[in-house]
Structure formats: C-alpha cells, structure tokens
Coordinates of C-alpha atoms in Angstrom, one line a residue:
Chain Z
M918 CA 4.4 6.9 -38.9
K919 CA 5.5 5.9 -35.4
L920 CA 3.8 2.8 -33.9
F921 CA 4.0 1.3 -30.4
G922 CA 4.0 -2.4 -29.6
G923 CA 2.2 -3.9 -26.6
I924 CA 2.9 -7.4 -25.4
E925 CA 0.7 -8.9 -22.7
A926 CA 2.7 -11.9 -21.4
G927 CA 0.3 -14.2 -19.5
G928 CA 0.8 -17.7 -18.1
T929 CA -1.7 -19.2 -20.5
K930 CA -1.6 -16.8 -23.5
F931 CA 0.4 -14.0 -25.0
V932 CA -1.4 -11.0 -26.7
C933 CA 0.6 -8.8 -29.1
M934 CA -0.8 -5.5 -30.4
I935 CA 0.6 -2.6 -32.5
G936 CA -0.7 0.8 -33.1
T937 CA -0.7 4.4 -31.8
D938 CA -3.6 4.2 -29.2
P939 CA -6.6 2.0 -28.3
E940 CA -8.6 3.3 -31.3
H941 CA -5.9 2.9 -33.8
L942 CA -4.4 -0.6 -33.7
S943 CA -2.9 -2.0 -36.9
K944 CA -2.8 -5.6 -35.8
E945 CA -3.6 -7.7 -32.8
E946 CA -2.9 -11.4 -32.2
R947 CA -3.1 -13.9 -29.4
F948 CA -1.3 -17.3 -29.1
P949 CA -0.9 -19.9 -26.3
T950 CA 2.1 -19.6 -24.0
T951 CA 4.3 -22.7 -24.8
T952 CA 8.1 -22.8 -24.3
P953 CA 9.9 -19.4 -23.8
R954 CA 11.8 -20.0 -27.0
E955 CA 8.8 -20.7 -29.2
T956 CA 6.6 -18.0 -27.5
I957 CA 9.3 -15.3 -27.8
R958 CA 9.8 -16.3 -31.5
K959 CA 6.1 -15.7 -32.2
V960 CA 6.4 -12.3 -30.5
T961 CA 9.4 -11.5 -32.7
E962 CA 7.5 -12.6 -35.9
F963 CA 4.5 -10.5 -35.0
F964 CA 6.6 -7.4 -34.8
L965 CA 9.1 -8.2 -37.6
P966 CA 7.5 -6.3 -40.4
Y967 CA 7.3 -3.1 -38.3
V968 CA 10.9 -3.5 -37.2
K969 CA 12.0 -3.8 -40.8
S970 CA 9.9 -0.9 -42.0
G971 CA 11.3 1.2 -39.1
E972 CA 7.7 2.0 -37.9
L973 CA 8.1 0.4 -34.5
A974 CA 9.2 3.2 -32.1
A975 CA 9.1 1.3 -28.8
A976 CA 7.5 -1.6 -27.1
G977 CA 6.0 -2.4 -23.7
I978 CA 5.7 -5.7 -21.9
A979 CA 2.9 -6.4 -19.3
S980 CA 4.1 -9.7 -17.8
F981 CA 3.1 -12.4 -15.4
G982 CA 5.5 -12.7 -12.5
P983 CA 7.3 -12.6 -10.3
L984 CA 9.5 -10.2 -12.2
D985 CA 12.9 -8.7 -11.3
L986 CA 12.3 -4.9 -11.7
H987 CA 15.3 -3.5 -9.8
P988 CA 16.8 -1.1 -12.4
D989 CA 20.3 -1.9 -11.4
S990 CA 19.9 -5.7 -11.1
P991 CA 21.9 -8.0 -13.4
T992 CA 18.7 -9.9 -13.9
Y993 CA 16.5 -6.9 -14.6
G994 CA 13.4 -7.9 -16.6
Y995 CA 13.7 -11.6 -15.8
I996 CA 10.7 -13.7 -14.8
T997 CA 12.1 -15.2 -11.6
T998 CA 10.6 -17.9 -9.4
T999 CA 7.4 -18.7 -11.3
P1000 CA 6.0 -22.2 -10.9
K1001 CA 5.2 -22.2 -14.7
E1002 CA 7.3 -24.9 -16.1
G1003 CA 10.3 -23.7 -18.2
W1004 CA 9.7 -20.0 -17.4
S1005 CA 11.8 -19.7 -14.3
Q1006 CA 14.8 -17.3 -14.7
V1007 CA 13.8 -16.4 -18.3
N1008 CA 15.2 -13.1 -19.5
L1009 CA 12.0 -11.9 -21.1
Y1010 CA 13.0 -8.3 -21.3
G1011 CA 16.5 -8.9 -22.7
E1012 CA 15.3 -11.3 -25.3
I1013 CA 12.6 -8.9 -26.6
C1014 CA 15.0 -5.9 -26.5
R1015 CA 17.4 -7.9 -28.6
S1016 CA 14.9 -9.1 -31.1
L1017 CA 13.0 -5.9 -31.6
N1018 CA 16.0 -3.5 -31.2
V1019 CA 13.9 -0.6 -30.0
P1020 CA 13.4 0.9 -26.5
V1021 CA 11.4 -1.6 -24.3
A1022 CA 9.5 -1.0 -21.1
I1023 CA 8.5 -3.9 -18.8
D1024 CA 6.2 -4.1 -15.7
T1025 CA 3.9 -6.5 -14.1
D1026 CA 0.6 -7.2 -15.9
V1027 CA -1.4 -5.4 -13.1
N1028 CA 0.9 -2.3 -12.9
A1029 CA 0.7 -2.1 -16.7
A1030 CA -3.1 -2.4 -16.6
A1031 CA -3.2 0.4 -14.0
F1032 CA -0.9 2.5 -16.1
G1033 CA -3.1 1.9 -19.2
E1034 CA -6.3 2.7 -17.5
Q1035 CA -4.8 6.0 -16.4
Y1036 CA -2.9 6.9 -19.5
W1037 CA -5.7 6.3 -22.0
I1038 CA -8.7 7.4 -19.9
P1039 CA -8.7 11.2 -19.3
E1040 CA -10.9 11.0 -16.2
N1041 CA -8.4 8.8 -14.5
R1042 CA -5.3 10.9 -15.3
S1043 CA -5.0 13.0 -12.2
L1044 CA -6.1 10.3 -9.7
D1045 CA -3.3 9.2 -7.4
P1046 CA -3.0 6.7 -5.9
F1047 CA -4.7 4.8 -8.6
L1048 CA -5.3 1.0 -8.2
Y1049 CA -6.1 -1.8 -10.7
V1050 CA -7.3 -5.0 -9.0
T1051 CA -7.9 -8.1 -11.0
V1052 CA -10.0 -11.0 -9.8
G1053 CA -9.7 -13.8 -12.4
T1054 CA -8.0 -17.2 -12.2
G1055 CA -5.7 -15.4 -9.7
I1056 CA -5.8 -12.1 -7.9
G1057 CA -3.4 -9.2 -8.4
V1058 CA -3.1 -5.6 -7.6
G1059 CA -1.3 -2.9 -9.6
A1060 CA -0.7 0.6 -8.2
I1061 CA 0.3 4.0 -9.5
I1062 CA 1.5 6.1 -6.6
N1063 CA 3.0 9.6 -6.7
G1064 CA 3.0 9.4 -10.5
S1065 CA 4.8 6.1 -10.9
P1066 CA 4.0 2.4 -10.7
L1067 CA 4.7 0.8 -7.3
H1068 CA 7.9 -1.2 -7.2
G1069 CA 10.1 -2.0 -4.2
L1070 CA 11.8 -5.0 -2.7
L1071 CA 9.9 -6.9 -5.4
H1072 CA 6.5 -5.7 -6.4
A1073 CA 3.1 -5.6 -4.8
E1074 CA 1.6 -9.0 -4.1
A1075 CA -1.6 -7.9 -2.4
G1076 CA -3.4 -10.9 -3.9
H1077 CA -1.8 -12.8 -1.0
F1078 CA -3.3 -10.7 1.9
A1079 CA -4.2 -12.6 5.0
L1080 CA -7.9 -12.0 5.6
P1081 CA -10.5 -13.1 8.2
H1082 CA -11.8 -16.6 7.3
D1083 CA -15.0 -17.6 8.9
W1084 CA -14.6 -21.4 8.9
Q1085 CA -18.1 -22.1 9.9
R1086 CA -19.6 -20.2 7.0
D1087 CA -16.9 -21.3 4.6
P1088 CA -15.1 -24.5 5.5
F1089 CA -13.2 -24.5 2.3
P1090 CA -9.4 -24.6 3.2
G1091 CA -8.3 -22.4 0.2
V1092 CA -6.1 -23.1 -2.8
C1093 CA -3.0 -21.0 -2.4
P1094 CA 0.0 -23.4 -2.6
Y1095 CA 1.8 -21.1 -0.2
H1096 CA -0.7 -19.7 2.3
N1097 CA -3.8 -21.8 1.7
D1098 CA -6.5 -19.3 2.8
C1099 CA -5.1 -16.0 1.8
L1100 CA -7.2 -13.7 -0.4
E1101 CA -6.2 -15.5 -3.6
G1102 CA -6.6 -18.9 -1.9
L1103 CA -10.2 -18.0 -0.9
A1104 CA -11.5 -15.7 -3.7
S1105 CA -9.7 -16.4 -7.0
G1106 CA -11.6 -18.0 -9.9
L1107 CA -9.5 -21.1 -9.2
S1108 CA -10.7 -21.3 -5.6
M1109 CA -14.4 -20.9 -6.8
A1110 CA -14.0 -23.7 -9.3
K1111 CA -12.6 -26.0 -6.6
R1112 CA -15.0 -25.0 -3.8
W1113 CA -18.1 -25.3 -5.9
E1114 CA -16.9 -27.9 -8.4
Q1115 CA -18.1 -25.7 -11.3
K1116 CA -16.3 -23.0 -13.3
P1117 CA -17.3 -19.6 -11.9
E1118 CA -18.9 -18.6 -15.3
H1119 CA -21.3 -21.6 -14.9
L1120 CA -22.5 -20.6 -11.4
P1121 CA -26.0 -19.1 -11.6
A1122 CA -26.5 -15.6 -10.2
S1123 CA -28.6 -17.0 -7.4
H1124 CA -25.8 -19.4 -6.2
P1125 CA -24.5 -18.6 -2.7
A1126 CA -21.0 -18.6 -4.2
W1127 CA -21.5 -15.0 -5.3
D1128 CA -22.5 -13.6 -1.9
L1129 CA -19.4 -15.2 -0.4
E1130 CA -17.3 -13.9 -3.3
S1131 CA -18.5 -10.3 -3.0
D1132 CA -17.8 -10.5 0.7
Y1133 CA -14.2 -11.5 0.2
I1134 CA -13.6 -9.0 -2.6
A1135 CA -15.1 -6.2 -0.5
L1136 CA -13.0 -7.1 2.5
A1137 CA -9.9 -7.1 0.3
L1138 CA -10.8 -3.7 -1.1
V1139 CA -11.3 -2.3 2.4
N1140 CA -7.8 -3.4 3.3
L1141 CA -6.5 -1.9 0.0
I1142 CA -8.3 1.4 0.8
Y1143 CA -6.7 1.5 4.2
A1144 CA -3.3 0.7 2.8
Y1145 CA -3.1 3.0 -0.2
S1146 CA -5.9 5.6 0.3
P1147 CA -6.5 5.3 -3.5
Q1148 CA -8.5 8.0 -5.4
R1149 CA -10.0 5.3 -7.6
I1150 CA -10.1 1.5 -7.8
I1151 CA -10.5 -0.3 -11.1
L1152 CA -11.9 -3.8 -10.6
G1153 CA -11.0 -6.0 -13.5
G1154 CA -10.6 -9.7 -14.3
G1155 CA -13.1 -12.3 -15.4
V1156 CA -14.7 -13.2 -12.0
A1157 CA -15.2 -9.5 -11.2
Q1158 CA -17.2 -9.0 -14.4
H1159 CA -20.0 -11.3 -13.2
P1160 CA -23.3 -9.3 -13.5
G1161 CA -24.2 -7.5 -10.3
L1162 CA -21.0 -8.4 -8.5
I1163 CA -19.4 -4.9 -8.6
Q1164 CA -22.7 -3.4 -7.2
D1165 CA -22.6 -5.8 -4.3
V1166 CA -18.9 -5.1 -3.7
R1167 CA -19.5 -1.4 -3.6
C1168 CA -22.3 -1.9 -1.1
K1169 CA -20.3 -4.2 1.1
V1170 CA -17.2 -2.0 1.1
R1171 CA -19.3 0.8 2.6
Q1172 CA -20.8 -1.6 5.1
F1173 CA -17.5 -3.1 6.2
M1174 CA -15.9 0.3 6.7
K1175 CA -18.5 1.2 9.3
G1176 CA -18.2 4.9 8.5
Y1177 CA -14.6 5.0 9.6
L1178 CA -13.4 7.1 6.6
R1179 CA -15.6 10.2 6.2
S1180 CA -15.1 10.8 2.5
S1181 CA -18.0 11.8 0.4
M1182 CA -16.4 9.6 -2.3
L1183 CA -17.0 6.6 -0.2
M1184 CA -20.3 7.7 1.4
E1185 CA -22.1 9.1 -1.6
R1186 CA -20.2 8.4 -4.8
I1187 CA -18.8 4.9 -4.4
D1188 CA -20.1 4.1 -7.9
E1189 CA -17.5 6.5 -9.3
Y1190 CA -14.9 5.1 -6.9
I1191 CA -14.9 1.4 -7.7
L1192 CA -15.3 1.0 -11.5
P1193 CA -14.9 -1.8 -14.1
P1194 CA -12.0 -1.3 -16.5
A1195 CA -12.8 1.2 -19.2
L1196 CA -10.5 -0.8 -21.5
G1197 CA -12.4 -4.0 -20.8
N1198 CA -10.2 -7.1 -20.8
R1199 CA -7.5 -5.3 -22.8
S1200 CA -6.1 -3.1 -20.0
G1201 CA -2.9 -5.1 -19.9
G1202 CA -2.0 -5.0 -23.6
L1203 CA -3.1 -1.4 -24.0
G1204 CA -1.2 -0.6 -20.9
A1205 CA 1.9 -2.1 -22.5
I1206 CA 1.3 0.2 -25.5
A1207 CA 0.9 3.2 -23.1
M1208 CA 4.2 2.3 -21.5
A1209 CA 5.9 2.2 -24.9
A1210 CA 4.3 5.5 -25.9
N1211 CA 5.4 7.0 -22.6
L1212 CA 9.0 5.7 -23.1
A1213 CA 9.2 7.2 -26.6
A1214 CA 7.7 10.6 -25.5
Chain H
M563 CA 21.7 31.2 11.5
K564 CA 18.6 29.5 10.1
L565 CA 16.7 27.2 12.4
F566 CA 13.8 24.8 11.7
G567 CA 10.9 24.2 14.0
G568 CA 9.3 20.8 14.6
I569 CA 5.9 20.3 16.2
E570 CA 4.7 16.8 17.1
A571 CA 1.0 17.2 17.7
G572 CA -0.3 14.2 19.6
G573 CA -3.7 13.5 21.1
T574 CA -2.2 13.5 24.6
K575 CA 0.9 15.7 24.3
F576 CA 2.5 18.2 22.0
V577 CA 6.3 18.3 21.5
C578 CA 8.0 21.4 20.1
M579 CA 11.6 21.4 19.0
I580 CA 13.9 23.9 17.2
G581 CA 17.3 23.5 15.7
T582 CA 19.1 22.5 12.5
D583 CA 19.2 18.8 12.8
P584 CA 18.9 16.0 15.4
E585 CA 22.3 16.7 16.9
H586 CA 21.8 20.4 17.1
L587 CA 18.6 21.3 18.9
S588 CA 18.4 24.7 20.7
K589 CA 15.3 23.9 22.7
E590 CA 12.7 21.2 23.2
E591 CA 9.5 21.2 25.2
R592 CA 6.5 19.0 25.8
F593 CA 3.1 19.9 27.2
P594 CA -0.3 18.2 27.5
T595 CA -2.8 18.6 24.7
T596 CA -5.7 20.6 26.2
T597 CA -8.0 22.9 24.2
P598 CA -6.9 23.8 20.7
R599 CA -6.7 27.5 21.7
E600 CA -4.5 27.0 24.7
T601 CA -2.3 24.3 23.0
I602 CA -1.7 26.4 19.9
R603 CA -0.9 29.4 22.1
K604 CA 1.8 27.4 23.9
V605 CA 3.2 26.4 20.5
T606 CA 3.3 30.0 19.5
E607 CA 5.0 31.0 22.7
F608 CA 7.6 28.3 22.3
F609 CA 8.7 29.7 18.9
L610 CA 8.1 33.4 19.5
P611 CA 11.7 34.4 20.4
Y612 CA 12.9 32.7 17.2
V613 CA 10.2 34.4 15.1
K614 CA 11.2 37.8 16.5
S615 CA 14.9 37.2 15.9
G616 CA 14.2 36.1 12.4
E617 CA 16.1 32.8 13.0
L618 CA 13.1 30.5 12.4
A619 CA 13.2 29.6 8.6
A620 CA 10.4 27.1 8.4
A621 CA 8.3 24.7 10.6
G622 CA 6.9 21.2 10.2
I623 CA 3.9 19.7 11.9
A624 CA 3.6 16.0 12.5
S625 CA 0.0 15.6 13.6
F626 CA -2.6 13.1 14.8
G627 CA -5.5 12.8 12.5
P628 CA -7.4 12.3 10.4
L629 CA -6.1 15.3 8.5
D630 CA -7.2 17.0 5.3
L631 CA -4.1 16.9 3.2
H632 CA -5.6 17.6 -0.3
P633 CA -3.5 20.5 -1.5
D634 CA -6.4 22.3 -3.1
S635 CA -9.0 21.7 -0.4
P636 CA -10.4 24.8 1.4
T637 CA -9.9 22.9 4.7
Y638 CA -6.2 21.9 3.9
G639 CA -4.4 21.1 7.1
Y640 CA -7.5 20.8 9.3
I641 CA -7.8 18.0 11.8
T642 CA -11.1 16.6 10.6
T643 CA -13.3 14.0 12.3
T644 CA -11.2 13.1 15.4
P645 CA -13.1 11.7 18.4
K646 CA -10.8 13.9 20.5
E647 CA -13.1 16.5 22.1
G648 CA -12.8 20.0 20.8
W649 CA -10.3 19.1 18.1
S650 CA -12.7 18.2 15.3
Q651 CA -12.5 20.7 12.3
V652 CA -9.6 22.6 13.9
N653 CA -7.4 24.5 11.4
L654 CA -4.1 23.4 12.9
Y655 CA -2.1 24.3 9.8
G656 CA -3.7 27.7 9.3
E657 CA -3.4 28.8 12.9
I658 CA 0.3 27.8 13.1
C659 CA 1.1 29.4 9.7
R660 CA -0.6 32.6 10.9
S661 CA 1.2 32.8 14.2
L662 CA 4.7 31.8 13.0
N663 CA 4.6 33.6 9.7
V664 CA 7.1 31.3 8.0
P665 CA 6.6 28.4 5.5
V666 CA 4.9 25.5 7.3
A667 CA 4.7 21.8 6.2
I668 CA 2.1 19.4 7.7
D669 CA 1.7 15.6 7.5
T670 CA 0.4 12.8 9.6
D671 CA 2.6 11.8 12.6
V672 CA 3.5 8.5 10.9
N673 CA 4.3 10.0 7.5
A674 CA 6.4 12.6 9.3
A675 CA 8.2 9.8 11.3
A676 CA 8.9 7.9 8.0
F677 CA 10.2 11.1 6.4
G678 CA 12.4 11.8 9.4
E679 CA 13.9 8.3 9.6
Q680 CA 14.7 8.6 5.9
Y681 CA 15.9 12.2 5.9
W682 CA 18.3 12.0 8.9
I683 CA 19.6 8.5 8.5
P684 CA 21.9 8.1 5.5
E685 CA 21.4 4.3 5.2
N686 CA 17.6 4.8 4.8
R687 CA 17.9 7.5 2.1
S688 CA 17.6 5.5 -1.0
L689 CA 15.2 2.9 0.3
D690 CA 11.8 3.1 -1.5
P691 CA 9.1 2.3 -0.5
F692 CA 10.0 3.0 3.1
L693 CA 7.6 2.3 5.9
Y694 CA 7.2 3.5 9.4
V695 CA 4.9 1.4 11.5
T696 CA 4.0 2.5 15.1
V697 CA 2.5 0.1 17.6
G698 CA 1.7 2.1 20.7
T699 CA -1.6 3.1 22.3
G700 CA -2.8 2.9 18.7
I701 CA -1.4 1.5 15.4
G702 CA -0.4 3.6 12.4
V703 CA 1.5 3.3 9.2
G704 CA 3.4 6.0 7.3
A705 CA 4.9 5.4 3.9
I706 CA 7.3 7.2 1.5
I707 CA 6.7 5.9 -2.0
N708 CA 8.3 7.0 -5.2
G709 CA 10.1 9.7 -3.2
S710 CA 7.1 11.3 -1.5
P711 CA 4.8 10.6 1.5
L712 CA 1.7 8.6 0.6
H713 CA -1.5 10.7 0.4
G714 CA -4.6 10.0 -1.5
L715 CA -8.3 10.0 -0.9
L716 CA -7.3 10.7 2.7
H717 CA -4.1 9.1 4.0
A718 CA -3.1 5.5 4.8
E719 CA -5.1 3.9 7.7
A720 CA -3.4 0.5 7.6
G721 CA -3.8 0.3 11.4
H722 CA -7.4 -0.7 10.6
F723 CA -6.6 -3.7 8.4
A724 CA -8.9 -6.7 8.8
L725 CA -6.9 -9.7 9.9
P726 CA -7.5 -13.3 10.7
H727 CA -8.8 -13.6 14.3
D728 CA -8.6 -17.0 15.9
W729 CA -11.5 -16.7 18.4
Q730 CA -10.5 -20.0 20.1
R731 CA -7.0 -18.8 20.9
D732 CA -8.0 -15.2 21.5
P733 CA -11.7 -14.7 22.5
F734 CA -11.1 -11.0 23.1
P735 CA -13.5 -9.1 20.9
G736 CA -11.2 -6.1 20.2
V737 CA -11.3 -2.4 21.1
C738 CA -11.7 -0.6 17.8
P739 CA -14.8 1.6 18.1
Y740 CA -15.4 1.1 14.4
H741 CA -14.3 -2.4 13.5
N742 CA -13.9 -4.2 16.8
D743 CA -11.3 -6.7 15.9
C744 CA -9.2 -5.0 13.2
L745 CA -5.4 -4.8 13.7
E746 CA -5.6 -1.8 16.0
G747 CA -8.6 -3.4 17.8
L748 CA -6.6 -6.6 18.5
A749 CA -3.0 -5.5 18.8
S750 CA -2.8 -1.9 20.0
G751 CA -1.4 -1.0 23.5
L752 CA -5.0 -0.2 24.4
S753 CA -6.2 -3.6 23.4
M754 CA -3.5 -5.3 25.4
A755 CA -4.3 -3.2 28.5
K756 CA -8.0 -4.2 28.2
R757 CA -7.4 -7.9 27.3
W758 CA -4.9 -8.5 30.1
E759 CA -6.2 -5.9 32.6
Q760 CA -2.6 -4.6 32.9
K761 CA -0.7 -1.9 31.1
P762 CA 1.5 -3.6 28.5
E763 CA 4.7 -2.2 30.2
H764 CA 3.7 -4.2 33.3
L765 CA 3.3 -7.5 31.5
P766 CA 6.3 -9.7 32.2
A767 CA 8.3 -11.1 29.3
S768 CA 7.1 -14.6 30.0
H769 CA 3.4 -13.6 29.7
P770 CA 1.5 -15.2 26.8
A771 CA 0.4 -11.7 25.8
W772 CA 3.7 -11.2 24.0
D773 CA 3.5 -14.3 21.9
L774 CA 0.0 -13.2 20.7
E775 CA 1.2 -9.7 20.2
S776 CA 4.1 -10.7 18.0
D777 CA 1.8 -12.9 16.0
Y778 CA -0.5 -10.0 15.2
I779 CA 2.3 -7.6 14.4
A780 CA 4.0 -10.1 12.2
L781 CA 0.7 -10.9 10.4
A782 CA 0.2 -7.2 9.9
L783 CA 3.7 -6.7 8.5
V784 CA 3.2 -9.6 6.1
N785 CA 0.2 -7.8 4.7
L786 CA 2.1 -4.5 4.6
I787 CA 5.0 -6.3 2.7
Y788 CA 2.5 -7.7 0.2
A789 CA 0.8 -4.3 -0.2
Y790 CA 3.8 -2.0 -0.5
S791 CA 6.8 -4.2 -1.2
P792 CA 8.9 -1.9 1.1
Q793 CA 12.6 -1.9 1.0
R794 CA 12.7 -1.3 4.8
I795 CA 10.2 -1.2 7.7
I796 CA 10.8 0.8 10.8
L797 CA 8.9 -0.6 13.7
G798 CA 8.3 2.2 16.3
G799 CA 5.9 2.9 19.2
G800 CA 6.1 2.0 22.8
V801 CA 4.6 -1.5 22.6
A802 CA 7.0 -2.5 19.8
Q803 CA 10.0 -1.6 21.9
H804 CA 9.3 -4.4 24.4
P805 CA 12.6 -6.4 24.8
G806 CA 12.7 -9.3 22.4
L807 CA 9.5 -8.4 20.5
I808 CA 11.1 -7.2 17.3
Q809 CA 13.2 -10.5 17.1
D810 CA 10.1 -12.6 17.5
V811 CA 8.3 -10.4 14.8
R812 CA 11.1 -10.9 12.3
C813 CA 11.1 -14.7 12.9
K814 CA 7.3 -14.9 12.5
V815 CA 7.2 -12.7 9.4
R816 CA 9.4 -15.2 7.6
Q817 CA 7.4 -18.1 9.0
F818 CA 4.0 -16.6 7.9
M819 CA 5.3 -15.8 4.4
K820 CA 6.1 -19.5 3.8
G821 CA 8.8 -18.7 1.4
Y822 CA 6.5 -16.9 -1.0
L823 CA 8.7 -14.0 -1.7
R824 CA 12.2 -15.2 -2.6
S825 CA 14.2 -12.2 -1.5
S826 CA 17.5 -12.6 0.2
M827 CA 16.5 -9.6 2.3
L828 CA 13.6 -11.5 3.7
M829 CA 15.3 -14.9 3.8
E830 CA 18.7 -14.0 5.1
R831 CA 18.9 -10.4 6.2
I832 CA 15.6 -9.7 7.9
D833 CA 17.4 -8.1 10.8
E834 CA 18.4 -5.3 8.4
Y835 CA 14.8 -5.2 7.0
I836 CA 12.7 -4.7 10.1
L837 CA 14.4 -2.2 12.4
P838 CA 13.6 -0.1 15.4
P839 CA 13.6 3.7 14.8
A840 CA 17.1 5.1 14.7
L841 CA 15.6 8.3 16.1
G842 CA 14.1 6.5 19.1
N843 CA 10.8 8.0 20.2
R844 CA 11.5 11.3 18.5
S845 CA 11.0 10.2 14.9
G846 CA 7.8 12.4 14.7
G847 CA 9.3 15.7 16.0
L848 CA 12.6 15.2 14.2
G849 CA 10.6 14.3 11.1
A850 CA 8.7 17.6 11.4
I851 CA 12.1 19.4 11.5
A852 CA 13.1 17.4 8.4
M853 CA 9.9 18.5 6.6
A854 CA 10.7 22.1 7.5
A855 CA 14.3 21.8 6.3
N856 CA 13.1 20.2 3.1
L857 CA 10.6 23.0 2.6
A858 CA 13.3 25.7 3.0
A859 CA 15.8 23.9 0.8

C-alpha cells in the first residue's frame, strides 16, 4: 500500500496528513508552529511509522513564504526573508527530505491549494489558467498556468497589488508593513480587525465592513482576471467564507468590469466562475498530498 | 529555400514580412488598415509570389484584438468585439489560412511580440515568465509562462488594471471608454495627448507629463511583477521609448516595491530586468515570423 504525505506549513500552525486521496486519509494532525527545530521534529514523528513500514511513497509541502523555488538554486526549498522569528533562511525542504527519505515536492501554500483543487476535483482539471485566491489573515494568490504552477523570479505576490483607495470613504491607512494600503493592507482579515476593532468573524452581516470588503475583493479579482484571464477562480480563506460575501463579490466583479470582457462565463455564469474551495479549508494540505501523488506517478 | 511569413495586424496599419529570421528578410511592406476585405486582399497579394513558388512554409499573425483563441471554438482566430468599424467578428485567421494555404499561427500582437523577443534573442530564451509590455497609443501586456503564451478565458488584458489615482495631483478623468481611469485610461499615449493637449512626442523632456507617466508605468510594472513574478520585462511601444523614461521607471519600480521582494535582480540589476525591445518596433512582425518558424519546426 503506497501512501502520500501532505504537510501544510503555516506561520501559526502546521497540518500533517497521510493517505491516498481526500477520501482516504489514515491520519491527520495539527500543531502550533514553534521553533523550526521543534516543528520539523513533530513532522518527522508524525510520518515516522509510515517511513519505517515503507508505506510512505512521497511527500508534499505547502508552505508559507517567501520560498526559494529556483530548481538550480543552492538554497532551493528554503524559507527566505520571512518576518516570522527564527524561520528566516530555514531549509524546510532539505530537512524534510533528509528526515523522511522519500521524494518530496514543495510549493507555496497558495500554489499547492490551486494544485489540489485542480488535481482532486474533476471539473477543475482542464481549466487553465486556474487561480486560487485566499483572503484570510493575509491575502495570497496561487496559479496554475499552461499546466504548471506559476514560479519565476520568486513567486506570485498578487496579495500586494496596488489598488485604488478612496480615502474619503475609507480613511484607514492600511496594515501592510511594506506598502501600507496595498490589497493585503486594505482587505486582509488583519486589516479588518484593526480598522473595525473587532475580529472579522464577530462583525455582523449588516456591518458596513462587509460592503467595503467585497468591494476590495472584487476590485482585486478584476485585476487578476485582466492579468491571468483565468478559466476559474477559487476564492478561499476564512474572511471570504463570510455568508453572502462571495455572492456580493461576483456581482461587483461584473459591475466593475463594465462589460469590457464579453465572455458568457462572466456575463451569465459567474456563479460557476468564482467558486468557494471544493476542499474547504484543507486545499493546502490536500494539495500537498496531490503534489506528492503527482511526484510519485 | 523555406521562408516564413509574418503579419502584424494593427488597428491603423498592417505590416507584412517574409524571410527566415530578423537578419534575412526578403521583403517587408506596410499599408493602412482599411476594410477587412481590402486589407486581407493586400496581405494575400504580398505573399502570392512566395505561395506560387512554394517557398512560403508557414505564416504567423500578430493581431489586434480581442481575439478568440480557444483552440476548439468554432470562431477560433476571429477578431471579436473590437470597436474598430467593420472588423467585429472578422475571421482573420480563416481568411489568411484559405488564401495562403500553408500552416498559420495566430496570437495577440503583445503575445507575439513577447514570443519574438524570446525566440530571436538568445539571452531571453530561458527566462520564464517573460513579459512584453507596450505603452503606445494603448497599453497591452503579452506573457510567456511555463514555455507558452498566456491564453485563458480570453487573453491577458492587463492594460486595463485598476490603479491608485491621486485626483489632487492628476485631476484628469482618464480616457478608457470602459473604465475611465484604469491604467490605459491614465497612461496611454492617447490619455497623454488628451490631458496635455499635445502629442506625447511633442512634450519636452522637462514637461511634468513625463514624471506622471513614469509613475503610472512603474506602478503598473510593480503590479505585473507581483502578478507574474517575471524573470524579465520588455518595455516597448512609442511612449515608452521617450528618452530617459525607462531609467525613471526602473528607479520608481524599486522605490514603489519598498524592498518587499528581496531579489538581487530587482535590488542591484534592474537595468537588466526592465529592458527596451531588442527588436525595436518590429517585435510584433518578427514575433509573427517566429511563430511561423516554430509551427514549421
């Protein structure tokens, strides 16, 4: 029996999974992200029985970043300049390769989530470009283009798009430590918590926060549609799952495009175009399993 | 002797070329874009001797858009909803296939330009993603990602990005008939001509127009870098060739990123990162020849 390991490496928690596919997981565990040494030790312990039994065929890592993903770089698979204390220049890929001793794939959490939503969901398979956008504590974008995840100079950082900011309507200066009022600075869960002095999940549906939030997300999606011309967008992350938000976003995307792109998908079937993740909040971990299965195939 | 044809189909002029590569062109001709019937007849006449002699092996079309580029669409290769009178729903690809009777490739003018800059310039070959941005009368973006031009729901339309617009500094409302003050609405040659009541080429180097223009272009490139993480950006088009502009743009790109992406390419070698087209103003036509050569290979 060949099993695949999935590691979702987040800034606040790690999730480990093992199995053959989303319906057949043998074990799943989450633990807080502490020091690299302790956290990677917990990952190793999780998989150890399956390494010993020879059942683990390959593993995938869906990691927070920034990551070095240049195949020929001496620091391939390192977490590079993260502000997360102790995690800068950590060789996450190398450490996990060494401790598991099976083929390992690594990508950003959002690229892995995009890969997972496409790999496990038959209706998503042939859609290209295919985007995964997460709006949670932060904002990130993963993309599969021409059959492969998007990498390049580094990797996509479309969460930091510069967007129109109407200071009269929204005098909040933004929370991005680099750009202040970029997309993430204005529309992340963190920005909502600071602007309204309440956690987003405590803001009632009638609060004006949600109208502003769906405006920013829709504006961001319009820019992403113009940039990538995606065939489908998966809108994940905790903030985006607020009841009614995705419906408002769809409506506003159409409104903000002003009929510029004459696609029946945008005009008539936008509810098939912008979708919540079919894998719920497990796209990252299940995407990592998909990367492992793909590597072993 | 096998020759390749290149057709640059623009809204104001068509350029036809035939040869084996940029250094060996047998003939080149440009004529105004009139009715589809007359314009396509001129294209046919240009290539006729080479069709008769059997020398024409394949042709490429670098066309204005929007284009239908879905391989399995019944209207593949049509110019679709262009405002250009008489050119809406014109089967450009089909008509040229029929009249030349050789394999034909078609793509957007900007994707073709990106393809040409990469195909003919050895130093660009392995760079991926690779972007071609044109700032002329309009603004367009072509991209080669994971080895192939970017297509999708339609094709990239990043010229229509929504950007921050500081109304105090620039009270001009923009010229985009769809979005008013999107990137193209604020920074195209057309917008400059309207805002300053002078053609951009007549605006002296000391005119404040150029400081504003390089701000908008740099802001747009920052968004493109966050979206695609390109390994190189070619900045073409008439407006972008204004002396000194590209230097200002490089400087401002670095400034607007505020050190967010720690890449030595951005930090220390940005003059190798944002470059004018090596093929000058012929990237489109020579890109079309490259597409033909690639098709016949």
